[in-house]
């Protein structure tokens, strides 16, 4: 029985097309997080020199680029740095992310065929969802690329009522709350 199972597993492995094996071998485990207008989506990266260099850069800090729609099928723009290319004729599909001319990133919501370096594919969005997420047909789209989906507080604004007290967990401290609270930016022990 064990020999039959081994034979079946070997046959299944061999039956995969070479293209499927190549795509499986190229897929990275790390995700690329793409944030546009406060919405974040993930992309699965391929494994090549360009993505390895991009990951190294993103480990230092997220990268924000300004992209523009072009041709009715993509948003694209300068990364501000170059990556190693391994260009090949690519039939880009909605969701594909590619490197163009070594220093431009393209994200597709339509299709196009050209010589690109593959970077990855945006996960789980239909063509209509991609058009919305990528702000199809718009200009000056601010896109942040990162390796994690953490959000930080970039700005704090005082509300109309500054007399509220907050717990260390960030919830409003009810009257009679015992412990440490924050009121008007100061720590108070009750």
mmCIF file of C-alpha atoms in Angstrom:
data_model
loop_
_atom_site.group_PDB
_atom_site.id
_atom_site.type_symbol
_atom_site.label_atom_id
_atom_site.label_comp_id
_atom_site.label_asym_id
_atom_site.label_seq_id
_atom_site.Cartn_x
_atom_site.Cartn_y
_atom_site.Cartn_z
ATOM 1 C CA UNK A 1 0.000 0.000 0.000
ATOM 2 C CA UNK A 2 2.800 2.392 0.904
ATOM 3 C CA UNK A 3 4.488 1.746 -2.460
ATOM 4 C CA UNK A 4 1.263 2.580 -4.299
ATOM 5 C CA UNK A 5 0.907 5.866 -2.390
ATOM 6 C CA UNK A 6 4.529 6.790 -3.178
ATOM 7 C CA UNK A 7 3.977 5.975 -6.854
ATOM 8 C CA UNK A 8 0.826 8.099 -6.978
ATOM 9 C CA UNK A 9 2.600 11.028 -5.294
ATOM 10 C CA UNK A 10 5.469 10.795 -7.780
ATOM 11 C CA UNK A 11 3.044 10.687 -10.724
ATOM 12 C CA UNK A 12 1.195 13.738 -9.404
ATOM 13 C CA UNK A 13 4.448 15.653 -8.988
ATOM 14 C CA UNK A 14 5.647 14.783 -12.494
ATOM 15 C CA UNK A 15 2.267 15.608 -14.040
ATOM 16 C CA UNK A 16 2.503 19.289 -13.077
ATOM 17 C CA UNK A 17 3.413 21.353 -16.107
ATOM 18 C CA UNK A 18 6.834 22.982 -16.148
ATOM 19 C CA UNK A 19 5.141 26.409 -16.105
ATOM 20 C CA UNK A 20 3.223 25.506 -12.934
ATOM 21 C CA UNK A 21 6.430 24.248 -11.309
ATOM 22 C CA UNK A 22 8.239 27.468 -12.307
ATOM 23 C CA UNK A 23 5.496 29.686 -10.833
ATOM 24 C CA UNK A 24 5.408 27.606 -7.635
ATOM 25 C CA UNK A 25 9.192 27.830 -7.313
ATOM 26 C CA UNK A 26 9.150 31.584 -7.891
ATOM 27 C CA UNK A 27 6.510 32.410 -5.260
ATOM 28 C CA UNK A 28 7.884 34.049 -2.112
ATOM 29 C CA UNK A 29 6.382 33.480 1.292
ATOM 30 C CA UNK A 30 6.615 37.164 2.175
ATOM 31 C CA UNK A 31 3.707 39.399 1.368
ATOM 32 C CA UNK A 32 3.922 42.889 -0.017
ATOM 33 C CA UNK A 33 1.423 45.266 1.566
ATOM 34 C CA UNK A 34 0.050 47.964 -0.720
ATOM 35 C CA UNK A 35 -1.734 50.912 0.885
ATOM 36 C CA UNK A 36 -3.727 53.406 -1.165
ATOM 37 C CA UNK A 37 -5.950 56.060 0.398
ATOM 38 C CA UNK A 38 -6.032 54.258 3.774
ATOM 39 C CA UNK A 39 -6.940 50.854 2.285
ATOM 40 C CA UNK A 40 -4.346 48.049 2.427
ATOM 41 C CA UNK A 41 -4.229 44.920 0.258
ATOM 42 C CA UNK A 42 -1.633 42.152 0.047
ATOM 43 C CA UNK A 43 0.332 40.895 -2.918
ATOM 44 C CA UNK A 44 2.199 37.627 -3.278
ATOM 45 C CA UNK A 45 5.689 38.288 -4.583
ATOM 46 C CA UNK A 46 7.670 36.117 -6.989
ATOM 47 C CA UNK A 47 11.203 35.163 -6.016
ATOM 48 C CA UNK A 48 13.791 36.917 -8.161
ATOM 49 C CA UNK A 49 16.644 39.408 -7.758
ATOM 50 C CA UNK A 50 14.311 42.412 -8.070
ATOM 51 C CA UNK A 51 11.970 41.277 -5.274
ATOM 52 C CA UNK A 52 14.905 40.312 -3.066
ATOM 53 C CA UNK A 53 16.304 43.842 -3.477
ATOM 54 C CA UNK A 54 12.855 45.349 -2.893
ATOM 55 C CA UNK A 55 12.423 43.322 0.312
ATOM 56 C CA UNK A 56 15.841 44.488 1.546
ATOM 57 C CA UNK A 57 14.831 48.115 0.933
ATOM 58 C CA UNK A 58 11.400 47.673 2.562
ATOM 59 C CA UNK A 59 12.988 46.063 5.642
ATOM 60 C CA UNK A 60 14.559 49.470 6.288
ATOM 61 C CA UNK A 61 11.347 51.490 5.780
ATOM 62 C CA UNK A 62 8.153 51.541 3.722
ATOM 63 C CA UNK A 63 8.386 53.199 0.301
ATOM 64 C CA UNK A 64 5.779 55.688 -0.883
ATOM 65 C CA UNK A 65 5.502 56.423 -4.603
ATOM 66 C CA UNK A 66 3.196 58.532 -6.755
ATOM 67 C CA UNK A 67 1.590 56.572 -9.578
ATOM 68 C CA UNK A 68 -0.590 57.628 -12.506
ATOM 69 C CA UNK A 69 -3.056 55.791 -14.731
ATOM 70 C CA UNK A 70 -1.906 55.042 -18.234
ATOM 71 C CA UNK A 71 -3.451 53.355 -21.247
ATOM 72 C CA UNK A 72 -6.599 52.298 -19.413
ATOM 73 C CA UNK A 73 -4.969 49.184 -17.947
ATOM 74 C CA UNK A 74 -2.404 50.176 -15.282
ATOM 75 C CA UNK A 75 -1.116 52.647 -12.756
ATOM 76 C CA UNK A 76 2.613 53.194 -12.907
ATOM 77 C CA UNK A 77 5.409 55.505 -11.855
ATOM 78 C CA UNK A 78 8.999 55.867 -10.735
ATOM 79 C CA UNK A 79 10.137 53.948 -7.654
ATOM 80 C CA UNK A 80 12.927 56.462 -7.017
ATOM 81 C CA UNK A 81 15.534 53.683 -7.204
ATOM 82 C CA UNK A 82 16.486 50.877 -9.585
ATOM 83 C CA UNK A 83 16.163 47.126 -9.150
ATOM 84 C CA UNK A 84 17.851 44.304 -11.050
ATOM 85 C CA UNK A 85 15.836 43.331 -14.108
ATOM 86 C CA UNK A 86 15.094 39.904 -15.541
ATOM 87 C CA UNK A 87 12.816 41.091 -18.329
ATOM 88 C CA UNK A 88 10.711 38.665 -20.292
ATOM 89 C CA UNK A 89 7.676 38.993 -22.520
ATOM 90 C CA UNK A 90 4.771 39.119 -20.067
ATOM 91 C CA UNK A 91 1.047 38.998 -20.756
ATOM 92 C CA UNK A 92 0.138 41.079 -17.707
ATOM 93 C CA UNK A 93 -3.251 40.347 -16.181
ATOM 94 C CA UNK A 94 -5.379 42.328 -13.698
ATOM 95 C CA UNK A 95 -3.574 42.310 -10.335
ATOM 96 C CA UNK A 96 -0.074 41.768 -11.749
ATOM 97 C CA UNK A 97 2.747 43.950 -10.415
ATOM 98 C CA UNK A 98 5.807 44.370 -12.622
ATOM 99 C CA UNK A 99 9.014 46.348 -12.908
ATOM 100 C CA UNK A 100 9.404 48.383 -16.097
ATOM 101 C CA UNK A 101 12.794 49.719 -17.257
ATOM 102 C CA UNK A 102 14.345 48.768 -13.912
ATOM 103 C CA UNK A 103 13.009 51.735 -11.961
ATOM 104 C CA UNK A 104 9.257 51.968 -12.610
ATOM 105 C CA UNK A 105 6.540 49.953 -10.912
ATOM 106 C CA UNK A 106 3.323 49.044 -12.741
ATOM 107 C CA UNK A 107 0.145 47.658 -11.159
ATOM 108 C CA UNK A 108 -2.429 46.326 -13.582
ATOM 109 C CA UNK A 109 -6.220 46.564 -13.487
ATOM 110 C CA UNK A 110 -6.399 45.487 -17.159
ATOM 111 C CA UNK A 111 -4.181 43.511 -19.529
ATOM 112 C CA UNK A 112 -1.059 44.332 -21.527
ATOM 113 C CA UNK A 113 1.790 42.472 -23.177
ATOM 114 C CA UNK A 114 5.328 43.860 -22.899
ATOM 115 C CA UNK A 115 8.819 43.042 -21.669
ATOM 116 C CA UNK A 116 8.706 43.323 -17.863
ATOM 117 C CA UNK A 117 10.299 41.903 -14.739
ATOM 118 C CA UNK A 118 7.625 40.181 -12.648
ATOM 119 C CA UNK A 119 7.309 41.355 -9.039
ATOM 120 C CA UNK A 120 4.060 39.762 -7.881
ATOM 121 C CA UNK A 121 0.282 39.701 -7.959
ATOM 122 C CA UNK A 122 -2.314 41.495 -5.807
ATOM 123 C CA UNK A 123 -4.258 38.877 -3.862
ATOM 124 C CA UNK A 124 -7.965 38.132 -4.144
ATOM 125 C CA UNK A 125 -9.447 41.122 -6.004
ATOM 126 C CA UNK A 126 -11.708 41.000 -9.045
ATOM 127 C CA UNK A 127 -11.005 43.306 -11.983
ATOM 128 C CA UNK A 128 -13.680 45.767 -10.764
ATOM 129 C CA UNK A 129 -12.276 45.693 -7.222
ATOM 130 C CA UNK A 130 -8.792 46.313 -8.630
ATOM 131 C CA UNK A 131 -10.030 49.316 -10.630
ATOM 132 C CA UNK A 132 -11.496 50.784 -7.435
ATOM 133 C CA UNK A 133 -8.507 49.967 -5.205
ATOM 134 C CA UNK A 134 -5.926 51.231 -7.733
ATOM 135 C CA UNK A 135 -7.943 54.396 -8.497
ATOM 136 C CA UNK A 136 -8.103 53.575 -12.215
ATOM 137 C CA UNK A 137 -8.079 56.626 -14.516
ATOM 138 C CA UNK A 138 -6.776 58.935 -11.769
ATOM 139 C CA UNK A 139 -3.483 60.773 -11.415
ATOM 140 C CA UNK A 140 -1.133 61.415 -8.507
ATOM 141 C CA UNK A 141 -2.108 58.277 -6.597
ATOM 142 C CA UNK A 142 -0.064 57.936 -3.408
ATOM 143 C CA UNK A 143 0.899 54.269 -2.965
ATOM 144 C CA UNK A 144 2.818 52.920 0.042
ATOM 145 C CA UNK A 145 4.651 49.603 -0.225
ATOM 146 C CA UNK A 146 5.615 47.794 2.989
ATOM 147 C CA UNK A 147 6.337 44.363 4.430
ATOM 148 C CA UNK A 148 3.813 44.533 7.249
ATOM 149 C CA UNK A 149 0.331 45.792 7.844
ATOM 150 C CA UNK A 150 1.006 47.863 10.908
ATOM 151 C CA UNK A 151 -0.458 51.274 11.192
ATOM 152 C CA UNK A 152 1.062 54.042 13.175
ATOM 153 C CA UNK A 153 -0.250 57.258 14.572
ATOM 154 C CA UNK A 154 0.994 59.880 12.185
ATOM 155 C CA UNK A 155 -0.868 62.833 13.602
ATOM 156 C CA UNK A 156 -2.798 63.601 16.770
ATOM 157 C CA UNK A 157 -5.485 66.255 16.801
ATOM 158 C CA UNK A 158 -7.264 67.571 19.834
ATOM 159 C CA UNK A 159 -11.010 67.161 19.697
ATOM 160 C CA UNK A 160 -13.534 69.737 20.771
ATOM 161 C CA UNK A 161 -13.749 68.277 24.250
ATOM 162 C CA UNK A 162 -10.356 67.914 25.883
ATOM 163 C CA UNK A 163 -11.759 67.254 29.323
ATOM 164 C CA UNK A 164 -12.322 63.518 28.791
ATOM 165 C CA UNK A 165 -10.157 61.020 30.637
ATOM 166 C CA UNK A 166 -8.806 57.851 29.040
ATOM 167 C CA UNK A 167 -7.525 54.534 30.376
ATOM 168 C CA UNK A 168 -4.141 53.170 29.323
ATOM 169 C CA UNK A 169 -6.038 50.910 26.905
ATOM 170 C CA UNK A 170 -7.362 54.011 25.091
ATOM 171 C CA UNK A 171 -10.981 53.750 26.223
ATOM 172 C CA UNK A 172 -12.850 56.577 27.918
ATOM 173 C CA UNK A 173 -12.401 56.355 31.697
ATOM 174 C CA UNK A 174 -15.806 56.271 33.328
ATOM 175 C CA UNK A 175 -16.509 58.271 36.470
ATOM 176 C CA UNK A 176 -15.060 56.449 39.475
ATOM 177 C CA UNK A 177 -12.462 54.537 37.402
ATOM 178 C CA UNK A 178 -9.553 53.484 39.613
ATOM 179 C CA UNK A 179 -6.009 53.342 38.266
ATOM 180 C CA UNK A 180 -3.905 55.382 35.874
ATOM 181 C CA UNK A 181 -5.759 57.652 33.459
ATOM 182 C CA UNK A 182 -4.710 60.215 30.869
ATOM 183 C CA UNK A 183 -6.447 63.595 30.951
ATOM 184 C CA UNK A 184 -5.413 66.551 28.805
ATOM 185 C CA UNK A 185 -2.166 64.756 27.959
ATOM 186 C CA UNK A 186 -1.208 64.197 31.599
ATOM 187 C CA UNK A 187 -0.972 60.981 33.591
ATOM 188 C CA UNK A 188 -3.173 60.930 36.685
ATOM 189 C CA UNK A 189 -3.426 58.208 39.335
ATOM 190 C CA UNK A 190 -6.899 57.809 40.874
#
